[in-house]
mmCIF file of C-alpha atoms in Angstrom:
data_model
loop_
_atom_site.group_PDB
_atom_site.id
_atom_site.type_symbol
_atom_site.label_atom_id
_atom_site.label_comp_id
_atom_site.label_asym_id
_atom_site.label_seq_id
_atom_site.Cartn_x
_atom_site.Cartn_y
_atom_site.Cartn_z
ATOM 1 C CA MET Q 1 26.095 -10.994 -11.003
ATOM 2 C CA ARG Q 2 22.907 -10.017 -9.147
ATOM 3 C CA PRO Q 3 19.740 -11.921 -10.107
ATOM 4 C CA ILE Q 4 16.760 -10.216 -11.720
ATOM 5 C CA ILE Q 5 14.463 -8.794 -9.017
ATOM 6 C CA PHE Q 6 10.788 -8.289 -9.744
ATOM 7 C CA THR Q 7 8.838 -5.831 -7.578
ATOM 8 C CA HIS Q 8 5.086 -5.949 -7.029
ATOM 9 C CA ARG Q 9 3.287 -3.394 -4.836
ATOM 10 C CA VAL Q 10 0.417 -4.199 -2.473
ATOM 11 C CA ARG Q 11 -1.415 -2.283 0.224
ATOM 12 C CA ALA Q 12 -1.965 -3.867 3.644
ATOM 13 C CA ARG Q 13 -5.703 -4.456 3.889
ATOM 14 C CA TYR Q 14 -7.669 -4.254 7.118
ATOM 15 C CA GLN Q 15 -8.456 -7.980 6.979
ATOM 16 C CA GLU Q 16 -4.708 -8.743 6.996
ATOM 17 C CA THR Q 17 -4.133 -7.010 10.324
ATOM 18 C CA ASP Q 18 -4.762 -7.768 13.974
ATOM 19 C CA GLN Q 19 -6.560 -5.539 16.481
ATOM 20 C CA MET Q 20 -3.451 -3.345 16.773
ATOM 21 C CA GLY Q 21 -3.434 -2.678 13.022
ATOM 22 C CA VAL Q 22 -0.280 -4.791 12.548
ATOM 23 C CA VAL Q 23 -0.115 -7.226 9.623
ATOM 24 C CA TYR Q 24 -0.608 -10.737 10.996
ATOM 25 C CA HIS Q 25 2.627 -12.719 10.644
ATOM 26 C CA ALA Q 26 1.215 -15.520 8.446
ATOM 27 C CA ASN Q 27 0.050 -13.011 5.823
ATOM 28 C CA TYR Q 28 3.649 -12.504 4.719
ATOM 29 C CA LEU Q 29 3.512 -16.033 3.254
ATOM 30 C CA ASN Q 30 0.516 -14.911 1.202
ATOM 31 C CA TRP Q 31 2.492 -11.895 0.028
ATOM 32 C CA PHE Q 32 5.390 -14.205 -0.903
ATOM 33 C CA GLU Q 33 2.966 -16.184 -3.061
ATOM 34 C CA VAL Q 34 1.749 -12.977 -4.712
ATOM 35 C CA GLY Q 35 5.381 -12.050 -5.384
ATOM 36 C CA ARG Q 36 6.326 -15.326 -7.055
ATOM 37 C CA THR Q 37 3.055 -15.505 -9.024
ATOM 38 C CA GLU Q 38 3.626 -12.012 -10.396
ATOM 39 C CA PHE Q 39 7.330 -12.751 -10.986
ATOM 40 C CA ILE Q 40 6.334 -15.632 -13.272
ATOM 41 C CA ARG Q 41 3.480 -13.675 -14.889
ATOM 42 C CA HIS Q 42 5.848 -10.778 -15.649
ATOM 43 C CA ALA Q 43 7.813 -13.162 -17.871
ATOM 44 C CA GLY Q 44 4.712 -14.034 -19.886
ATOM 45 C CA LEU Q 45 4.067 -17.345 -18.140
ATOM 46 C CA THR Q 46 1.426 -18.169 -15.545
ATOM 47 C CA TYR Q 47 1.068 -20.816 -12.867
ATOM 48 C CA ARG Q 48 -1.931 -22.087 -14.837
ATOM 49 C CA GLU Q 49 0.258 -22.590 -17.901
ATOM 50 C CA LEU Q 50 2.844 -24.436 -15.824
ATOM 51 C CA GLU Q 51 0.108 -26.683 -14.444
ATOM 52 C CA GLU Q 52 -1.227 -27.299 -17.961
ATOM 53 C CA LYS Q 53 2.283 -28.493 -18.862
ATOM 54 C CA GLY Q 54 2.092 -30.874 -15.881
ATOM 55 C CA ILE Q 55 4.521 -28.874 -13.714
ATOM 56 C CA LEU Q 56 3.666 -28.157 -10.090
ATOM 57 C CA LEU Q 57 5.775 -26.209 -7.597
ATOM 58 C CA PRO Q 58 4.777 -27.375 -4.111
ATOM 59 C CA VAL Q 59 6.423 -25.562 -1.216
ATOM 60 C CA MET Q 60 8.889 -27.811 0.606
ATOM 61 C CA ASP Q 61 10.241 -25.266 3.054
ATOM 62 C CA ALA Q 62 9.611 -21.657 4.058
ATOM 63 C CA ARG Q 63 11.735 -19.246 6.071
ATOM 64 C CA ILE Q 64 10.724 -15.805 7.268
ATOM 65 C CA THR Q 65 12.681 -13.226 9.232
ATOM 66 C CA TYR Q 66 10.608 -10.428 10.759
ATOM 67 C CA LYS Q 67 12.429 -7.141 11.223
ATOM 68 C CA LYS Q 68 9.649 -4.550 11.583
ATOM 69 C CA PRO Q 69 5.878 -4.766 11.212
ATOM 70 C CA ALA Q 70 3.792 -3.567 8.311
ATOM 71 C CA LYS Q 71 0.619 -1.826 9.422
ATOM 72 C CA TYR Q 72 -2.851 -1.283 8.072
ATOM 73 C CA ASP Q 73 -2.864 0.767 4.839
ATOM 74 C CA ASP Q 74 0.920 0.640 4.392
ATOM 75 C CA GLU Q 75 1.981 0.237 0.798
ATOM 76 C CA VAL Q 76 4.685 -2.393 0.546
ATOM 77 C CA ASP Q 77 6.848 -3.640 -2.272
ATOM 78 C CA ILE Q 78 7.298 -7.390 -2.550
ATOM 79 C CA ARG Q 79 10.704 -7.957 -4.110
ATOM 80 C CA THR Q 80 11.097 -11.463 -5.536
ATOM 81 C CA TRP Q 81 13.990 -13.221 -7.223
ATOM 82 C CA VAL Q 82 15.270 -16.705 -7.985
ATOM 83 C CA GLY Q 83 17.768 -17.805 -5.360
ATOM 84 C CA LEU Q 84 18.965 -21.343 -5.906
ATOM 85 C CA LEU Q 85 17.986 -23.345 -8.970
ATOM 86 C CA SER Q 86 18.641 -26.999 -9.704
ATOM 87 C CA PRO Q 87 16.980 -29.342 -12.211
ATOM 88 C CA VAL Q 88 14.649 -30.594 -9.428
ATOM 89 C CA ARG Q 89 14.363 -27.674 -6.998
ATOM 90 C CA LEU Q 90 13.881 -23.916 -6.938
ATOM 91 C CA THR Q 91 14.234 -21.322 -4.198
ATOM 92 C CA PHE Q 92 12.549 -17.928 -4.391
ATOM 93 C CA CYS Q 93 13.857 -15.100 -2.188
ATOM 94 C CA TYR Q 94 11.788 -12.182 -0.946
ATOM 95 C CA GLU Q 95 12.047 -8.795 0.695
ATOM 96 C CA ILE Q 96 9.062 -6.812 1.921
ATOM 97 C CA ILE Q 97 9.840 -3.071 1.866
ATOM 98 C CA ARG Q 98 7.562 -0.300 3.179
ATOM 99 C CA VAL Q 99 7.240 2.194 0.332
ATOM 100 C CA ALA Q 100 6.909 5.365 2.448
ATOM 101 C CA ASP Q 101 10.311 5.079 4.116
ATOM 102 C CA GLN Q 102 11.971 2.206 2.193
ATOM 103 C CA GLU Q 103 12.258 0.299 5.478
ATOM 104 C CA LEU Q 104 13.071 -3.399 5.133
ATOM 105 C CA LEU Q 105 10.306 -5.191 7.055
ATOM 106 C CA VAL Q 106 10.633 -8.879 6.241
ATOM 107 C CA THR Q 107 12.980 -11.208 4.381
ATOM 108 C CA GLY Q 108 12.333 -14.792 3.439
ATOM 109 C CA GLU Q 109 12.686 -17.757 1.147
ATOM 110 C CA THR Q 110 10.476 -20.546 -0.116
ATOM 111 C CA MET Q 111 11.912 -23.754 -1.528
ATOM 112 C CA HIS Q 112 9.881 -25.612 -4.145
ATOM 113 C CA ALA Q 113 10.213 -28.995 -5.829
ATOM 114 C CA PHE Q 114 9.398 -29.513 -9.486
ATOM 115 C CA THR Q 115 6.763 -32.258 -9.583
ATOM 116 C CA ASN Q 116 4.215 -33.707 -11.963
ATOM 117 C CA SER Q 117 0.479 -33.680 -11.229
ATOM 118 C CA ASP Q 118 0.916 -36.855 -9.120
ATOM 119 C CA LEU Q 119 3.446 -34.916 -6.983
ATOM 120 C CA LYS Q 120 6.281 -37.131 -8.176
ATOM 121 C CA PRO Q 121 9.589 -35.280 -8.617
ATOM 122 C CA ILE Q 122 10.594 -34.338 -12.151
ATOM 123 C CA ARG Q 123 13.746 -32.871 -13.670
ATOM 124 C CA LEU Q 124 12.555 -29.591 -15.128
ATOM 125 C CA SER Q 125 15.699 -29.323 -17.221
ATOM 126 C CA ARG Q 126 14.536 -32.451 -19.112
ATOM 127 C CA SER Q 127 10.753 -32.074 -19.153
ATOM 128 C CA GLU Q 128 10.622 -28.315 -19.906
ATOM 129 C CA PRO Q 129 14.103 -27.105 -20.892
ATOM 130 C CA ILE Q 130 12.777 -23.739 -22.113
ATOM 131 C CA VAL Q 131 11.189 -22.972 -18.721
ATOM 132 C CA TYR Q 132 14.328 -24.179 -16.929
ATOM 133 C CA GLU Q 133 16.571 -21.968 -19.073
ATOM 134 C CA TRP Q 134 14.307 -18.961 -18.485
ATOM 135 C CA LEU Q 135 14.590 -19.470 -14.706
ATOM 136 C CA ALA Q 136 18.352 -19.906 -15.036
ATOM 137 C CA THR Q 137 18.708 -16.552 -16.834
ATOM 138 C CA LYS Q 138 16.702 -14.828 -14.072
ATOM 139 C CA ASN Q 139 19.013 -16.407 -11.520
ATOM 140 C CA LYS Q 140 22.114 -15.100 -13.324
ATOM 141 C CA GLY Q 141 20.759 -11.615 -13.829
ATOM 142 C CA GLU Q 142 20.365 -11.771 -17.587
ATOM 143 C CA GLU Q 143 17.327 -10.291 -19.354
#
């Protein structure tokens, strides 16, 4: 079963590009963050609420594959979904698609640990079973 994919649209701003009008490579990580923030918000939960519950999601690893560049003023869709989920770790997957021609520009993943505010690992399935179950249903493709 395919996981639930959330799509959020952004426009490449001038400040995100280099002199050639090409989106600077590190800005895709920012777009990944926008994608996962909006993915969580779409479900009625925010990063702030997670932090208020004492749950942090620091990035442990990031992978990006560049296929084609986005350029200034391009509208792009950030497609985000839950890849791997364990009680202590979570991987988000991403695709950046240019809206005008549906060209796949970038793919990537970020791996996150579930930690408390002291950055000590926690088992989300124990500390916040409702949040863990919600993530698990997104991973399995259930609404």
